[in-house]
XYZ file of C-alpha atoms in Angstrom:
389
model
C -5.886 122.801 -240.202
C -7.101 120.077 -242.503
C -10.421 118.585 -241.469
C -11.529 115.172 -242.645
C -15.032 114.916 -243.942
C -17.506 112.679 -242.223
C -17.493 110.471 -245.281
C -13.817 109.662 -244.702
C -14.615 107.674 -241.505
C -15.492 104.045 -242.102
C -17.643 102.087 -239.678
C -15.885 99.299 -237.767
C -16.784 95.743 -238.704
C -19.436 94.026 -236.611
C -17.048 91.208 -235.605
C -14.852 93.807 -233.833
C -17.630 94.515 -231.353
C -18.298 90.800 -230.915
C -14.652 90.152 -230.071
C -14.563 93.160 -227.741
C -17.655 91.927 -225.949
C -16.208 88.442 -225.580
C -13.021 89.889 -224.118
C -15.044 91.194 -221.189
C -16.499 87.760 -220.486
C -14.519 86.518 -217.487
C -16.731 83.636 -216.465
C -15.169 80.214 -216.851
C -16.473 77.405 -218.955
C -20.129 76.477 -218.738
C -19.361 73.300 -216.797
C -17.392 75.113 -214.057
C -18.609 74.326 -210.551
C -19.214 76.904 -207.854
C -16.067 75.613 -206.166
C -14.127 76.213 -209.391
C -15.464 79.744 -209.612
C -15.348 80.936 -206.019
C -13.548 78.327 -203.938
C -10.067 79.864 -203.845
C -8.622 82.842 -201.983
C -5.851 85.327 -202.438
C -3.313 85.841 -199.670
C -5.199 88.948 -198.540
C -8.723 87.482 -198.667
C -10.703 84.948 -196.694
C -11.181 84.313 -192.989
C -7.899 84.467 -191.072
C -6.785 80.899 -190.384
C -3.201 79.695 -190.225
C -1.895 79.561 -193.821
C -5.551 79.548 -194.967
C -5.926 76.008 -193.620
C -9.373 74.484 -193.111
C -10.893 75.627 -189.819
C -12.886 73.679 -187.289
C -13.927 74.275 -183.700
C -12.255 71.022 -182.796
C -13.036 71.275 -179.093
C -16.774 70.996 -179.799
C -16.524 68.912 -182.971
C -15.300 65.483 -181.914
C -15.863 64.041 -185.368
C -12.980 66.106 -186.780
C -9.931 63.994 -187.649
C -6.484 65.593 -187.682
C -2.839 64.644 -187.367
C -1.520 68.154 -186.715
C -3.634 70.933 -185.253
C -2.761 74.609 -184.958
C -4.301 75.868 -181.709
C -4.323 79.426 -180.397
C -3.900 80.017 -176.656
C -4.608 83.748 -176.093
C -3.435 83.997 -172.485
C -0.898 86.410 -170.979
C -1.923 86.872 -167.350
C 1.287 85.328 -165.978
C 3.847 87.574 -167.608
C 6.193 89.557 -165.377
C 6.983 92.402 -167.777
C 5.125 93.632 -170.871
C 1.728 92.067 -171.463
C -0.124 91.754 -174.759
C 0.797 88.245 -175.889
C -2.884 87.301 -175.730
C -3.073 88.981 -179.144
C -0.299 86.712 -180.441
C -2.451 83.997 -182.054
C -4.405 86.572 -184.021
C -1.228 88.300 -185.239
C 0.510 85.056 -186.207
C -2.507 83.875 -188.181
C -2.698 87.233 -189.941
C 0.977 87.046 -190.914
C 0.655 83.422 -192.010
C -1.979 84.528 -194.512
C 0.888 85.711 -196.691
C 0.957 82.144 -198.042
C -1.953 79.936 -199.036
C -1.883 76.323 -197.859
C -1.983 75.262 -201.505
C 1.018 77.461 -202.238
C 3.278 76.172 -199.488
C 5.705 73.928 -201.359
C 8.869 73.962 -199.258
C 11.828 75.248 -201.314
C 14.382 73.055 -199.511
C 12.401 69.981 -198.498
C 10.597 69.770 -201.848
C 7.071 68.979 -200.711
C 3.993 70.791 -199.426
C 3.307 69.713 -195.822
C -0.373 70.519 -196.272
C -0.672 68.231 -199.304
C 1.121 65.254 -197.794
C 0.038 62.278 -195.729
C -0.891 64.492 -192.764
C -4.282 66.029 -192.097
C -3.508 69.551 -190.836
C -6.220 71.820 -189.418
C -6.567 75.157 -187.687
C -8.574 74.260 -184.589
C -9.133 77.847 -183.492
C -8.449 79.159 -179.995
C -8.943 77.772 -176.518
C -11.366 80.252 -174.868
C -9.250 81.042 -171.810
C -10.548 83.260 -169.008
C -8.161 86.240 -168.655
C -8.912 87.217 -165.042
C -8.298 83.993 -163.105
C -4.929 82.337 -163.834
C -5.693 79.254 -161.740
C -8.928 78.633 -163.623
C -7.196 79.434 -166.913
C -4.568 76.760 -166.259
C -7.339 74.254 -165.622
C -9.151 75.270 -168.816
C -6.013 74.967 -170.921
C -5.134 71.604 -169.432
C -8.554 70.064 -170.025
C -8.770 71.462 -173.560
C -5.340 70.114 -174.484
C -6.088 66.662 -173.059
C -9.278 66.658 -175.115
C -7.419 67.475 -178.343
C -4.546 65.079 -177.663
C -7.065 62.278 -177.076
C -8.478 62.495 -180.595
C -7.785 59.783 -183.187
C -5.407 60.448 -186.062
C -5.967 59.810 -189.754
C -5.656 56.378 -191.342
C -2.384 57.389 -192.971
C -0.785 58.385 -189.687
C 1.627 56.262 -187.677
C 1.057 58.453 -184.623
C -1.124 57.286 -181.749
C -1.963 60.866 -180.842
C -2.127 64.063 -182.889
C 0.524 66.768 -182.657
C -0.500 70.223 -181.464
C 1.200 73.441 -182.555
C 0.272 76.083 -179.984
C 0.283 79.798 -180.756
C 0.718 81.793 -177.528
C 0.181 83.569 -175.371
C 2.874 83.983 -172.737
C 5.247 81.143 -171.887
C 3.139 79.890 -169.000
C 0.924 78.050 -171.518
C 3.628 75.390 -171.819
C 2.911 74.030 -168.323
C -0.650 72.811 -169.000
C 0.604 71.428 -172.318
C 3.330 69.382 -170.617
C 0.821 68.202 -168.033
C -1.573 67.149 -170.786
C 1.160 65.269 -172.644
C 2.113 63.449 -169.450
C -1.496 62.485 -168.794
C -1.945 61.136 -172.322
C 1.459 59.491 -172.799
C 2.074 58.433 -169.185
C 5.761 59.314 -169.456
C 8.031 62.358 -169.171
C 9.256 64.000 -172.356
C 12.487 65.548 -173.533
C 12.490 69.302 -174.074
C 14.070 71.521 -176.710
C 13.624 75.086 -175.517
C 14.559 78.057 -177.727
C 14.637 81.207 -175.619
C 16.700 84.181 -174.534
C 15.893 83.105 -170.957
C 16.117 79.754 -169.210
C 12.665 79.947 -167.534
C 13.730 77.526 -164.794
C 13.631 80.180 -162.113
C 13.066 78.853 -158.620
C 10.118 80.953 -157.386
C 11.923 81.612 -154.117
C 14.816 83.241 -155.993
C 12.537 85.946 -157.328
C 11.988 88.971 -155.074
C 8.584 87.984 -153.695
C 9.860 88.474 -150.141
C 6.962 88.597 -147.670
C 4.261 88.526 -150.344
C 4.025 84.889 -151.296
C 1.252 82.614 -152.458
C 0.986 79.268 -154.180
C -0.434 80.935 -157.286
C 2.524 83.325 -157.545
C 4.935 80.401 -157.882
C 3.851 79.869 -161.495
C 4.566 82.445 -164.166
C 6.284 82.564 -167.541
C 9.745 82.487 -165.951
C 9.214 79.478 -163.656
C 7.334 77.039 -165.901
C 10.178 74.604 -166.535
C 11.223 74.591 -162.882
C 7.623 73.687 -162.026
C 7.442 71.091 -164.807
C 10.602 69.430 -163.496
C 9.197 69.329 -159.948
C 6.101 67.564 -161.282
C 8.148 64.927 -163.126
C 7.008 66.054 -166.571
C 10.523 66.365 -168.043
C 13.156 63.733 -168.832
C 16.470 64.714 -167.157
C 19.512 64.479 -169.389
C 17.429 65.131 -172.506
C 16.737 68.807 -171.876
C 18.195 71.683 -173.902
C 18.005 75.474 -173.721
C 19.159 76.944 -177.043
C 19.968 80.576 -177.790
C 20.274 81.700 -174.164
C 21.444 85.298 -173.727
C 19.186 86.890 -171.098
C 20.181 87.992 -167.603
C 19.441 85.970 -164.479
C 19.203 86.882 -160.799
C 22.505 85.248 -159.843
C 24.791 82.313 -160.529
C 22.454 80.274 -158.363
C 19.915 80.306 -161.204
C 22.393 78.416 -163.383
C 23.173 75.980 -160.555
C 19.447 75.341 -160.175
C 19.133 74.854 -163.925
C 22.015 72.365 -163.894
C 20.375 70.382 -161.107
C 17.303 69.872 -163.291
C 19.423 68.262 -166.005
C 19.465 71.003 -168.649
C 22.141 71.666 -171.240
C 22.474 75.373 -172.020
C 23.595 76.503 -175.468
C 24.404 80.224 -175.253
C 23.725 82.392 -178.254
C 27.426 83.076 -178.898
C 28.034 79.433 -179.807
C 26.629 80.332 -183.208
C 29.689 82.541 -183.739
C 32.196 80.319 -181.957
C 31.164 76.871 -183.212
C 28.587 77.367 -185.958
C 25.127 76.037 -186.692
C 26.190 72.469 -187.482
C 27.887 72.074 -184.102
C 24.769 73.351 -182.330
C 22.546 70.997 -184.319
C 24.773 68.049 -183.403
C 24.766 69.021 -179.735
C 20.960 69.193 -179.694
C 20.630 65.913 -181.577
C 23.087 64.046 -179.371
C 21.550 65.342 -176.133
C 17.922 64.641 -176.980
C 18.233 61.561 -179.198
C 16.127 60.433 -182.136
C 13.879 57.919 -180.374
C 12.892 60.020 -177.373
C 9.594 61.957 -177.459
C 10.483 65.646 -177.362
C 8.419 68.753 -176.831
C 9.667 71.921 -178.556
C 9.017 75.321 -176.987
C 9.989 78.470 -178.883
C 9.984 81.869 -177.228
C 10.196 84.435 -180.016
C 12.663 86.486 -177.944
C 15.359 83.976 -178.904
C 15.569 86.163 -182.009
C 17.320 89.516 -181.903
C 14.875 92.450 -181.563
C 16.013 93.565 -185.015
C 14.066 90.555 -186.313
C 11.425 90.217 -183.592
C 10.802 93.468 -181.698
C 7.233 92.559 -180.767
C 7.752 90.564 -177.606
C 7.274 91.013 -173.895
C 10.870 90.687 -172.680
C 13.230 91.525 -175.554
C 16.964 90.892 -175.214
C 19.494 92.290 -177.679
C 22.105 89.999 -179.194
C 19.807 87.152 -180.231
C 19.931 84.942 -183.280
C 18.853 86.112 -186.705
C 15.759 84.566 -188.239
C 17.962 82.800 -190.811
C 20.130 81.273 -188.067
C 16.988 80.082 -186.316
C 15.727 78.428 -189.503
C 19.043 76.618 -189.848
C 19.001 75.299 -186.280
C 15.399 74.162 -186.667
C 16.394 71.600 -189.285
C 17.279 69.340 -186.349
C 13.543 68.813 -185.817
C 13.378 66.536 -188.849
C 15.569 64.067 -186.932
C 13.649 64.211 -183.638
C 10.400 62.630 -182.458
C 8.515 65.891 -181.904
C 5.272 65.301 -179.973
C 4.193 68.932 -179.707
C 5.362 72.496 -180.121
C 4.570 76.036 -179.099
C 5.524 79.523 -180.254
C 5.028 82.059 -177.492
C 5.516 85.658 -176.367
C 4.557 87.330 -179.651
C 3.260 90.719 -178.485
C 1.840 92.675 -181.451
C 1.554 95.987 -179.598
C 5.362 96.266 -179.654
C 5.861 94.895 -183.157
C 7.052 96.883 -186.156
C 4.504 98.504 -188.433
C 5.010 95.707 -190.938
C 4.538 92.920 -188.387
C 8.084 91.528 -188.532
C 7.693 89.470 -185.348
C 4.417 87.935 -186.435
C 5.886 87.029 -189.831
C 8.883 85.385 -188.148
C 6.638 83.399 -185.808
C 4.362 82.299 -188.648
C 7.304 81.040 -190.668
C 8.749 79.229 -187.650
C 5.424 77.418 -187.223
C 5.379 76.469 -190.910
C 8.955 75.187 -190.700
C 8.136 73.116 -187.624
C 5.082 71.553 -189.276
C 7.169 70.780 -192.356
C 9.856 69.094 -190.254
C 7.325 66.927 -188.404
C 5.757 65.827 -191.681
C 9.152 65.155 -193.267
C 10.266 62.997 -190.329
C 7.380 60.613 -190.942
C 7.766 60.681 -194.728
C 11.355 59.521 -194.389
C 10.673 56.797 -191.826
C 7.274 55.463 -192.959
C 5.655 54.258 -196.153
C 2.948 56.680 -197.195
C 1.267 57.017 -200.547
C 2.950 60.371 -201.038
C 6.449 59.144 -200.213
C 7.177 58.016 -203.773
C 6.310 61.466 -205.076
C 8.458 63.010 -202.350
C 11.495 60.902 -203.301
C 10.954 61.585 -206.979
C 10.874 65.341 -206.398
C 14.019 65.186 -204.275
C 15.873 63.250 -206.982
C 14.673 65.489 -209.801
C 15.636 68.702 -208.014
């Protein structure tokens, strides 16, 4: 073995160590602000808000201005099968953290809904009591009226903000419809995505001798109850993606009497997405205020297993995204995504991810509707991007 003498090794130049030391300097320029240095998050860091949006306890902070608010409603005391949807808002927010609000440029619409004319906030959760459904309904109703009463931003054409509710079981839609009626003083159209029709007459359910006024309201009777209270606009009501069982043919007769159009899930195969979109558009109309309610069980359990009443044979998540494009042509005054039940979800959170993306798509559609019909400062940029791409 040939050994080199010590004299054969030459010392490294001093500038090598200077350069090496500089390479470990990761601090930005000397004029960087604290916001520049520490003001951004990764998808996996930060407090869990929807898409990392700014957070405010809007119910106690009346100075907060917003056009669209994401609001959690962790209530599931009126479900008739598997409970656990009270954990839905937390799971949906967690899944939505996959994308930062600043990294939410829509690949098809060509704008970022969070960097548009609209002020979008995460307003946290309504603190709903879990052990008294009657009191919980009152709490939800008063909280939603409070939020709907807030002023919108100067750039908004809306008189009232839009709320995107994260449920919770489907019963949360009733206090929302009541709140909308109180604020708007008119019934609204309804676009309801669900495996089930949820217009069950309480007397058709096997309550038999054990009846009470409170038992008339649960997640399967909410739209029957809403119709009885005059909250819905007959002839402008749509169930889309229906494929769940009912008690008897009488349930469909009852549904017909309320003025609903049912679009069964198989119409996707028989007629296609465009035909369904046209049917929804023609039934509801562009100038009618419409509330959109999305039960995650409209999706096949292969795409959304984490729900309280799963039904096989539902739409795929891609089919749902396609149908949702109709929202950009409708006057959406509010929306909910309900029945996400994390305890039954896949290990990777497939249901929560689907729900989070549905919420993002809905927000994008509401923002786009106003960008195409109003003159905002950002509209020129929006048109330019559409033309360039």
